[in-house]
PDB file of C-alpha atoms in Angstrom:
ATOM      1  CA  UNK A 761      26.328 -38.435  -9.699  1.00  0.00           C
ATOM      2  CA  UNK A 762      28.668 -35.883 -10.409  1.00  0.00           C
ATOM      3  CA  UNK A 763      32.081 -37.358 -11.355  1.00  0.00           C
ATOM      4  CA  UNK A 764      34.042 -33.860 -11.730  1.00  0.00           C
ATOM      5  CA  UNK A 765      33.376 -31.249  -9.461  1.00  0.00           C
ATOM      6  CA  UNK A 766      34.194 -27.690 -10.384  1.00  0.00           C
ATOM      7  CA  UNK A 767      34.529 -24.343  -8.673  1.00  0.00           C
ATOM      8  CA  UNK A 768      33.713 -21.561  -8.487  1.00  0.00           C
ATOM      9  CA  UNK A 769      30.884 -21.519 -10.360  1.00  0.00           C
ATOM     10  CA  UNK A 770      31.445 -17.921 -11.362  1.00  0.00           C
ATOM     11  CA  UNK A 771      34.740 -15.596 -11.172  1.00  0.00           C
ATOM     12  CA  UNK A 772      35.493 -12.005 -11.686  1.00  0.00           C
ATOM     13  CA  UNK A 773      38.994 -11.178 -12.057  1.00  0.00           C
ATOM     14  CA  UNK A 774      40.703  -7.530 -12.705  1.00  0.00           C
ATOM     15  CA  UNK A 775      42.753  -7.504 -16.198  1.00  0.00           C
ATOM     16  CA  UNK A 776      46.274  -8.557 -15.402  1.00  0.00           C
ATOM     17  CA  UNK A 777      45.370 -10.577 -12.217  1.00  0.00           C
ATOM     18  CA  UNK A 778      45.432 -14.500 -11.784  1.00  0.00           C
ATOM     19  CA  UNK A 779      42.238 -16.562 -12.408  1.00  0.00           C
ATOM     20  CA  UNK A 780      42.311 -20.010 -10.663  1.00  0.00           C
ATOM     21  CA  UNK A 781      39.581 -22.661 -11.592  1.00  0.00           C
ATOM     22  CA  UNK A 782      39.483 -25.852  -9.452  1.00  0.00           C
ATOM     23  CA  UNK A 783      38.042 -29.335 -10.131  1.00  0.00           C
ATOM     24  CA  UNK A 784      38.291 -32.699  -8.170  1.00  0.00           C
ATOM     25  CA  UNK A 785      37.554 -36.117  -9.489  1.00  0.00           C
ATOM     26  CA  UNK A 786      36.660 -39.551  -7.944  1.00  0.00           C
ATOM     27  CA  UNK A 787      36.979 -41.864 -10.654  1.00  0.00           C
ATOM     28  CA  UNK A 788      40.709 -43.164 -10.321  1.00  0.00           C
ATOM     29  CA  UNK A 789      40.274 -44.467 -14.177  1.00  0.00           C
ATOM     30  CA  UNK A 790      40.390 -41.006 -15.241  1.00  0.00           C
ATOM     31  CA  UNK A 791      43.907 -40.453 -16.915  1.00  0.00           C
ATOM     32  CA  UNK A 792      43.521 -37.599 -19.427  1.00  0.00           C
ATOM     33  CA  UNK A 793      42.225 -34.199 -18.141  1.00  0.00           C
ATOM     34  CA  UNK A 794      41.379 -31.290 -20.751  1.00  0.00           C
ATOM     35  CA  UNK A 795      40.223 -27.763 -20.061  1.00  0.00           C
ATOM     36  CA  UNK A 796      37.820 -26.423 -22.395  1.00  0.00           C
ATOM     37  CA  UNK A 797      36.958 -22.525 -23.188  1.00  0.00           C
ATOM     38  CA  UNK A 798      33.517 -21.971 -24.571  1.00  0.00           C
ATOM     39  CA  UNK A 799      32.429 -18.328 -25.592  1.00  0.00           C
ATOM     40  CA  UNK A 800      28.423 -17.826 -25.943  1.00  0.00           C
ATOM     41  CA  UNK A 801      27.186 -19.242 -29.131  1.00  0.00           C
ATOM     42  CA  UNK A 802      30.142 -21.481 -29.974  1.00  0.00           C
ATOM     43  CA  UNK A 803      31.028 -25.208 -28.933  1.00  0.00           C
ATOM     44  CA  UNK A 804      33.758 -25.996 -26.414  1.00  0.00           C
ATOM     45  CA  UNK A 805      37.402 -25.696 -27.701  1.00  0.00           C
ATOM     46  CA  UNK A 806      40.368 -27.387 -26.212  1.00  0.00           C
ATOM     47  CA  UNK A 807      42.492 -25.204 -24.292  1.00  0.00           C
ATOM     48  CA  UNK A 808      45.273 -27.376 -22.910  1.00  0.00           C
ATOM     49  CA  UNK A 809      45.444 -30.970 -21.253  1.00  0.00           C
ATOM     50  CA  UNK A 810      47.239 -32.703 -18.852  1.00  0.00           C
ATOM     51  CA  UNK A 811      48.072 -36.550 -18.007  1.00  0.00           C
ATOM     52  CA  UNK A 812      48.299 -37.831 -14.124  1.00  0.00           C
ATOM     53  CA  UNK A 813      52.047 -38.538 -14.897  1.00  0.00           C
ATOM     54  CA  UNK A 814      52.658 -34.835 -14.919  1.00  0.00           C
ATOM     55  CA  UNK A 815      52.100 -32.361 -12.181  1.00  0.00           C
ATOM     56  CA  UNK A 816      52.194 -29.058 -14.176  1.00  0.00           C
ATOM     57  CA  UNK A 817      51.673 -28.276 -17.735  1.00  0.00           C
ATOM     58  CA  UNK A 818      52.236 -24.762 -19.205  1.00  0.00           C
ATOM     59  CA  UNK A 819      51.073 -23.220 -22.524  1.00  0.00           C
ATOM     60  CA  UNK A 820      51.516 -19.388 -22.711  1.00  0.00           C
ATOM     61  CA  UNK A 821      49.315 -17.646 -19.920  1.00  0.00           C
ATOM     62  CA  UNK A 822      47.724 -20.850 -19.286  1.00  0.00           C
ATOM     63  CA  UNK A 823      48.806 -23.606 -16.548  1.00  0.00           C
ATOM     64  CA  UNK A 824      47.514 -26.671 -15.496  1.00  0.00           C
ATOM     65  CA  UNK A 825      48.402 -28.007 -11.712  1.00  0.00           C
ATOM     66  CA  UNK A 826      47.758 -31.626 -11.167  1.00  0.00           C
ATOM     67  CA  UNK A 827      47.586 -33.275  -7.742  1.00  0.00           C
ATOM     68  CA  UNK A 828      47.241 -36.858  -8.367  1.00  0.00           C
ATOM     69  CA  UNK A 829      47.119 -37.855  -4.540  1.00  0.00           C
ATOM     70  CA  UNK A 830      44.407 -35.551  -4.011  1.00  0.00           C
ATOM     71  CA  UNK A 831      42.606 -36.371  -7.262  1.00  0.00           C
ATOM     72  CA  UNK A 832      42.758 -32.587  -7.779  1.00  0.00           C
ATOM     73  CA  UNK A 833      43.503 -30.271 -10.576  1.00  0.00           C
ATOM     74  CA  UNK A 834      43.442 -26.582 -11.378  1.00  0.00           C
ATOM     75  CA  UNK A 835      43.613 -24.104 -14.231  1.00  0.00           C
ATOM     76  CA  UNK A 836      45.532 -21.070 -13.759  1.00  0.00           C
ATOM     77  CA  UNK A 837      45.225 -18.021 -16.210  1.00  0.00           C
ATOM     78  CA  UNK A 838      48.155 -15.416 -15.846  1.00  0.00           C
ATOM     79  CA  UNK A 839      47.682 -11.766 -16.826  1.00  0.00           C
ATOM     80  CA  UNK A 840      43.900 -12.337 -17.360  1.00  0.00           C
ATOM     81  CA  UNK A 841      42.502 -10.248 -20.497  1.00  0.00           C
ATOM     82  CA  UNK A 842      39.048  -9.371 -21.274  1.00  0.00           C
ATOM     83  CA  UNK A 843      39.348 -11.491 -24.189  1.00  0.00           C
ATOM     84  CA  UNK A 844      39.563 -14.511 -21.553  1.00  0.00           C
ATOM     85  CA  UNK A 845      36.366 -13.558 -20.671  1.00  0.00           C
ATOM     86  CA  UNK A 846      34.162 -17.023 -21.133  1.00  0.00           C
ATOM     87  CA  UNK A 847      32.827 -20.172 -19.478  1.00  0.00           C
ATOM     88  CA  UNK A 848      35.701 -22.737 -18.521  1.00  0.00           C
ATOM     89  CA  UNK A 849      35.019 -26.486 -18.232  1.00  0.00           C
ATOM     90  CA  UNK A 850      37.386 -28.897 -16.975  1.00  0.00           C
ATOM     91  CA  UNK A 851      36.900 -32.534 -18.127  1.00  0.00           C
ATOM     92  CA  UNK A 852      38.281 -36.032 -17.740  1.00  0.00           C
ATOM     93  CA  UNK A 853      38.400 -39.180 -19.689  1.00  0.00           C
ATOM     94  CA  UNK A 854      39.231 -42.703 -18.604  1.00  0.00           C
ATOM     95  CA  UNK A 855      41.380 -45.377 -19.842  1.00  0.00           C
ATOM     96  CA  UNK A 856      39.970 -48.776 -20.997  1.00  0.00           C
ATOM     97  CA  UNK A 857      36.291 -48.835 -21.181  1.00  0.00           C
ATOM     98  CA  UNK A 858      34.578 -45.616 -21.958  1.00  0.00           C
ATOM     99  CA  UNK A 859      37.934 -43.969 -23.195  1.00  0.00           C
ATOM    100  CA  UNK A 860      36.056 -41.963 -26.028  1.00  0.00           C
ATOM    101  CA  UNK A 861      33.642 -40.362 -23.222  1.00  0.00           C
ATOM    102  CA  UNK A 862      34.440 -36.976 -21.928  1.00  0.00           C
ATOM    103  CA  UNK A 863      32.887 -36.347 -18.269  1.00  0.00           C
ATOM    104  CA  UNK A 864      32.756 -32.548 -17.770  1.00  0.00           C
ATOM    105  CA  UNK A 865      32.235 -30.175 -14.760  1.00  0.00           C
ATOM    106  CA  UNK A 866      29.651 -27.824 -14.479  1.00  0.00           C
ATOM    107  CA  UNK A 867      31.702 -24.906 -15.718  1.00  0.00           C
ATOM    108  CA  UNK A 868      33.024 -21.652 -14.325  1.00  0.00           C
ATOM    109  CA  UNK A 869      31.885 -18.135 -15.930  1.00  0.00           C
ATOM    110  CA  UNK A 870      34.975 -16.156 -15.834  1.00  0.00           C
ATOM    111  CA  UNK A 871      34.582 -12.357 -16.298  1.00  0.00           C
ATOM    112  CA  UNK A 872      37.624 -10.224 -16.573  1.00  0.00           C
ATOM    113  CA  UNK A 873      37.142  -6.480 -15.914  1.00  0.00           C
ATOM    114  CA  UNK A 874      39.365  -3.716 -17.135  1.00  0.00           C
TER     115      UNK A 874
ATOM    116  CA  UNK B1218      39.729 -26.525 -43.580  1.00  0.00           C
ATOM    117  CA  UNK B1219      36.062 -26.374 -42.358  1.00  0.00           C
ATOM    118  CA  UNK B1220      35.498 -27.357 -38.834  1.00  0.00           C
ATOM    119  CA  UNK B1221      32.447 -29.624 -37.355  1.00  0.00           C
ATOM    120  CA  UNK B1222      29.337 -28.277 -39.021  1.00  0.00           C
ATOM    121  CA  UNK B1223      26.020 -28.830 -37.467  1.00  0.00           C
ATOM    122  CA  UNK B1224      22.610 -27.964 -38.738  1.00  0.00           C
ATOM    123  CA  UNK B1225      20.242 -26.531 -38.198  1.00  0.00           C
ATOM    124  CA  UNK B1226      21.604 -23.658 -35.714  1.00  0.00           C
ATOM    125  CA  UNK B1227      18.244 -23.201 -34.143  1.00  0.00           C
ATOM    126  CA  UNK B1228      15.174 -25.128 -33.949  1.00  0.00           C
ATOM    127  CA  UNK B1229      12.058 -24.890 -31.972  1.00  0.00           C
ATOM    128  CA  UNK B1230       9.769 -27.788 -31.478  1.00  0.00           C
ATOM    129  CA  UNK B1231       6.551 -28.542 -29.796  1.00  0.00           C
ATOM    130  CA  UNK B1232       6.221 -31.317 -26.993  1.00  0.00           C
ATOM    131  CA  UNK B1233       5.714 -34.857 -28.403  1.00  0.00           C
ATOM    132  CA  UNK B1234       7.289 -34.141 -31.736  1.00  0.00           C
ATOM    133  CA  UNK B1235      10.617 -35.740 -33.275  1.00  0.00           C
ATOM    134  CA  UNK B1236      13.725 -33.961 -34.149  1.00  0.00           C
ATOM    135  CA  UNK B1237      16.720 -34.657 -36.325  1.00  0.00           C
ATOM    136  CA  UNK B1238      19.976 -33.186 -35.662  1.00  0.00           C
ATOM    137  CA  UNK B1239      22.911 -33.082 -38.191  1.00  0.00           C
ATOM    138  CA  UNK B1240      26.550 -33.177 -38.154  1.00  0.00           C
ATOM    139  CA  UNK B1241      29.102 -33.209 -40.522  1.00  0.00           C
ATOM    140  CA  UNK B1242      32.666 -34.050 -38.983  1.00  0.00           C
ATOM    141  CA  UNK B1243      36.055 -32.522 -40.069  1.00  0.00           C
ATOM    142  CA  UNK B1244      37.436 -34.191 -43.127  1.00  0.00           C
ATOM    143  CA  UNK B1245      39.490 -37.228 -42.255  1.00  0.00           C
ATOM    144  CA  UNK B1246      37.973 -37.582 -39.095  1.00  0.00           C
ATOM    145  CA  UNK B1247      35.872 -40.862 -38.532  1.00  0.00           C
ATOM    146  CA  UNK B1248      34.765 -40.723 -35.060  1.00  0.00           C
ATOM    147  CA  UNK B1249      31.496 -38.449 -34.545  1.00  0.00           C
ATOM    148  CA  UNK B1250      30.171 -38.148 -30.509  1.00  0.00           C
ATOM    149  CA  UNK B1251      27.253 -36.232 -29.562  1.00  0.00           C
ATOM    150  CA  UNK B1252      26.697 -34.262 -26.010  1.00  0.00           C
ATOM    151  CA  UNK B1253      23.775 -32.336 -24.720  1.00  0.00           C
ATOM    152  CA  UNK B1254      24.292 -29.167 -22.641  1.00  0.00           C
ATOM    153  CA  UNK B1255      21.477 -27.928 -20.773  1.00  0.00           C
ATOM    154  CA  UNK B1256      21.791 -23.945 -20.140  1.00  0.00           C
ATOM    155  CA  UNK B1257      24.252 -23.633 -17.198  1.00  0.00           C
ATOM    156  CA  UNK B1258      25.717 -26.970 -17.179  1.00  0.00           C
ATOM    157  CA  UNK B1259      28.583 -28.842 -18.757  1.00  0.00           C
ATOM    158  CA  UNK B1260      27.913 -31.081 -21.760  1.00  0.00           C
ATOM    159  CA  UNK B1261      26.606 -34.538 -20.969  1.00  0.00           C
ATOM    160  CA  UNK B1262      27.696 -37.369 -23.423  1.00  0.00           C
ATOM    161  CA  UNK B1263      25.001 -38.830 -25.274  1.00  0.00           C
ATOM    162  CA  UNK B1264      26.706 -41.201 -27.979  1.00  0.00           C
ATOM    163  CA  UNK B1265      29.924 -41.744 -29.883  1.00  0.00           C
ATOM    164  CA  UNK B1266      29.995 -43.415 -33.527  1.00  0.00           C
ATOM    165  CA  UNK B1267      33.195 -44.737 -34.984  1.00  0.00           C
ATOM    166  CA  UNK B1268      33.511 -46.105 -38.468  1.00  0.00           C
ATOM    167  CA  UNK B1269      29.335 -46.173 -38.682  1.00  0.00           C
ATOM    168  CA  UNK B1270      29.309 -48.380 -35.203  1.00  0.00           C
ATOM    169  CA  UNK B1271      28.060 -47.481 -32.041  1.00  0.00           C
ATOM    170  CA  UNK B1272      30.973 -47.096 -29.620  1.00  0.00           C
ATOM    171  CA  UNK B1273      29.120 -46.155 -26.735  1.00  0.00           C
ATOM    172  CA  UNK B1274      25.985 -44.850 -25.217  1.00  0.00           C
ATOM    173  CA  UNK B1275      25.360 -42.160 -22.272  1.00  0.00           C
ATOM    174  CA  UNK B1276      22.731 -42.443 -19.752  1.00  0.00           C
ATOM    175  CA  UNK B1277      19.773 -40.959 -22.081  1.00  0.00           C
ATOM    176  CA  UNK B1278      16.460 -42.821 -22.594  1.00  0.00           C
ATOM    177  CA  UNK B1279      15.713 -45.028 -26.034  1.00  0.00           C
ATOM    178  CA  UNK B1280      14.127 -41.687 -27.178  1.00  0.00           C
ATOM    179  CA  UNK B1281      17.344 -40.440 -28.089  1.00  0.00           C
ATOM    180  CA  UNK B1282      19.005 -42.587 -31.076  1.00  0.00           C
ATOM    181  CA  UNK B1283      21.565 -41.881 -33.854  1.00  0.00           C
ATOM    182  CA  UNK B1284      23.720 -42.970 -36.700  1.00  0.00           C
ATOM    183  CA  UNK B1285      26.548 -42.668 -38.656  1.00  0.00           C
ATOM    184  CA  UNK B1286      26.650 -42.424 -42.472  1.00  0.00           C
ATOM    185  CA  UNK B1287      29.384 -43.868 -44.862  1.00  0.00           C
ATOM    186  CA  UNK B1288      30.706 -40.440 -45.410  1.00  0.00           C
ATOM    187  CA  UNK B1289      31.061 -40.331 -41.438  1.00  0.00           C
ATOM    188  CA  UNK B1290      28.466 -37.791 -41.322  1.00  0.00           C
ATOM    189  CA  UNK B1291      25.911 -38.229 -38.377  1.00  0.00           C
ATOM    190  CA  UNK B1292      22.457 -37.803 -37.245  1.00  0.00           C
ATOM    191  CA  UNK B1293      20.871 -37.458 -34.023  1.00  0.00           C
ATOM    192  CA  UNK B1294      17.277 -38.341 -33.409  1.00  0.00           C
ATOM    193  CA  UNK B1295      15.049 -37.618 -30.909  1.00  0.00           C
ATOM    194  CA  UNK B1296      11.396 -38.748 -30.443  1.00  0.00           C
ATOM    195  CA  UNK B1297       8.520 -37.765 -28.297  1.00  0.00           C
ATOM    196  CA  UNK B1298      10.111 -34.457 -27.135  1.00  0.00           C
ATOM    197  CA  UNK B1299       9.737 -33.136 -23.604  1.00  0.00           C
ATOM    198  CA  UNK B1300      10.135 -29.936 -22.015  1.00  0.00           C
ATOM    199  CA  UNK B1301      13.583 -31.150 -20.616  1.00  0.00           C
ATOM    200  CA  UNK B1302      15.428 -31.819 -23.923  1.00  0.00           C
ATOM    201  CA  UNK B1303      15.665 -28.197 -24.543  1.00  0.00           C
ATOM    202  CA  UNK B1304      19.444 -27.834 -24.739  1.00  0.00           C
ATOM    203  CA  UNK B1305      22.468 -27.027 -27.208  1.00  0.00           C
ATOM    204  CA  UNK B1306      23.362 -30.193 -28.722  1.00  0.00           C
ATOM    205  CA  UNK B1307      26.981 -30.470 -29.473  1.00  0.00           C
ATOM    206  CA  UNK B1308      28.592 -32.701 -32.148  1.00  0.00           C
ATOM    207  CA  UNK B1309      32.398 -33.444 -31.732  1.00  0.00           C
ATOM    208  CA  UNK B1310      34.570 -35.238 -34.237  1.00  0.00           C
ATOM    209  CA  UNK B1311      38.395 -36.546 -33.593  1.00  0.00           C
ATOM    210  CA  UNK B1312      40.661 -38.181 -36.159  1.00  0.00           C
ATOM    211  CA  UNK B1313      41.588 -41.850 -36.148  1.00  0.00           C
ATOM    212  CA  UNK B1314      45.107 -41.844 -34.147  1.00  0.00           C
ATOM    213  CA  UNK B1315      44.677 -38.734 -31.982  1.00  0.00           C
ATOM    214  CA  UNK B1316      41.562 -40.227 -30.482  1.00  0.00           C
ATOM    215  CA  UNK B1317      40.585 -38.407 -26.976  1.00  0.00           C
ATOM    216  CA  UNK B1318      42.991 -35.840 -27.391  1.00  0.00           C
ATOM    217  CA  UNK B1319      41.690 -34.825 -30.750  1.00  0.00           C
ATOM    218  CA  UNK B1320      37.966 -33.804 -29.964  1.00  0.00           C
ATOM    219  CA  UNK B1321      36.858 -30.638 -31.921  1.00  0.00           C
ATOM    220  CA  UNK B1322      33.306 -29.613 -31.419  1.00  0.00           C
ATOM    221  CA  UNK B1323      30.838 -27.772 -33.631  1.00  0.00           C
ATOM    222  CA  UNK B1324      28.937 -24.779 -32.642  1.00  0.00           C
ATOM    223  CA  UNK B1325      25.937 -26.644 -31.773  1.00  0.00           C
ATOM    224  CA  UNK B1326      22.103 -26.967 -32.574  1.00  0.00           C
ATOM    225  CA  UNK B1327      20.075 -24.892 -30.170  1.00  0.00           C
ATOM    226  CA  UNK B1328      16.697 -26.824 -29.571  1.00  0.00           C
ATOM    227  CA  UNK B1329      13.822 -25.148 -27.530  1.00  0.00           C
ATOM    228  CA  UNK B1330      10.793 -27.496 -26.915  1.00  0.00           C
ATOM    229  CA  UNK B1331       7.532 -25.513 -26.326  1.00  0.00           C
TER     230      UNK B1331
END
């Protein structure tokens, strides 16, 4: 049972364009939603994170939008650059029991072409 | 400062063998988590240890075990290896107070079972 569904599986964006990755969850106990960026041969690195009491969080070119009622959240990468080419994972952590356990989506492979 | 270090970086084992993977957390981090990342998928939670005690276990068979040492380093052991155990094994550490918002991943150990 996949608790965090991520789409698309892959994404090709022109340099300077906007990359959008979507995630949906079912477990209402989730209350912390980080995004990770992973380059080949490396472990995931925390990019940005949001809590459900906030509808949007922006850090530089990266923005998370959060829709609590729809149980959906998305990552927007503005002015996408070739250096952004990587695999992106959304994740979720519950409050209470299991509050240490990250549940990841399946990932989106982003390619930014010049 | 050194990040999370994992050893070895690559490993090839034969079906039925046993393997031990090692992780050294960031200095001052007392929590270590292990994740399995199969090619093309998001990481899946295996274990978390905090202050040398198992805090949680994911949905993995008993062939998987782990422990944490007094210096907070950790070992992941897998017995009776199967072809399906081939994956990138990731270790993550987090500091005492930041908990789930402070996970830092190592670059992983790539295990190939033949």
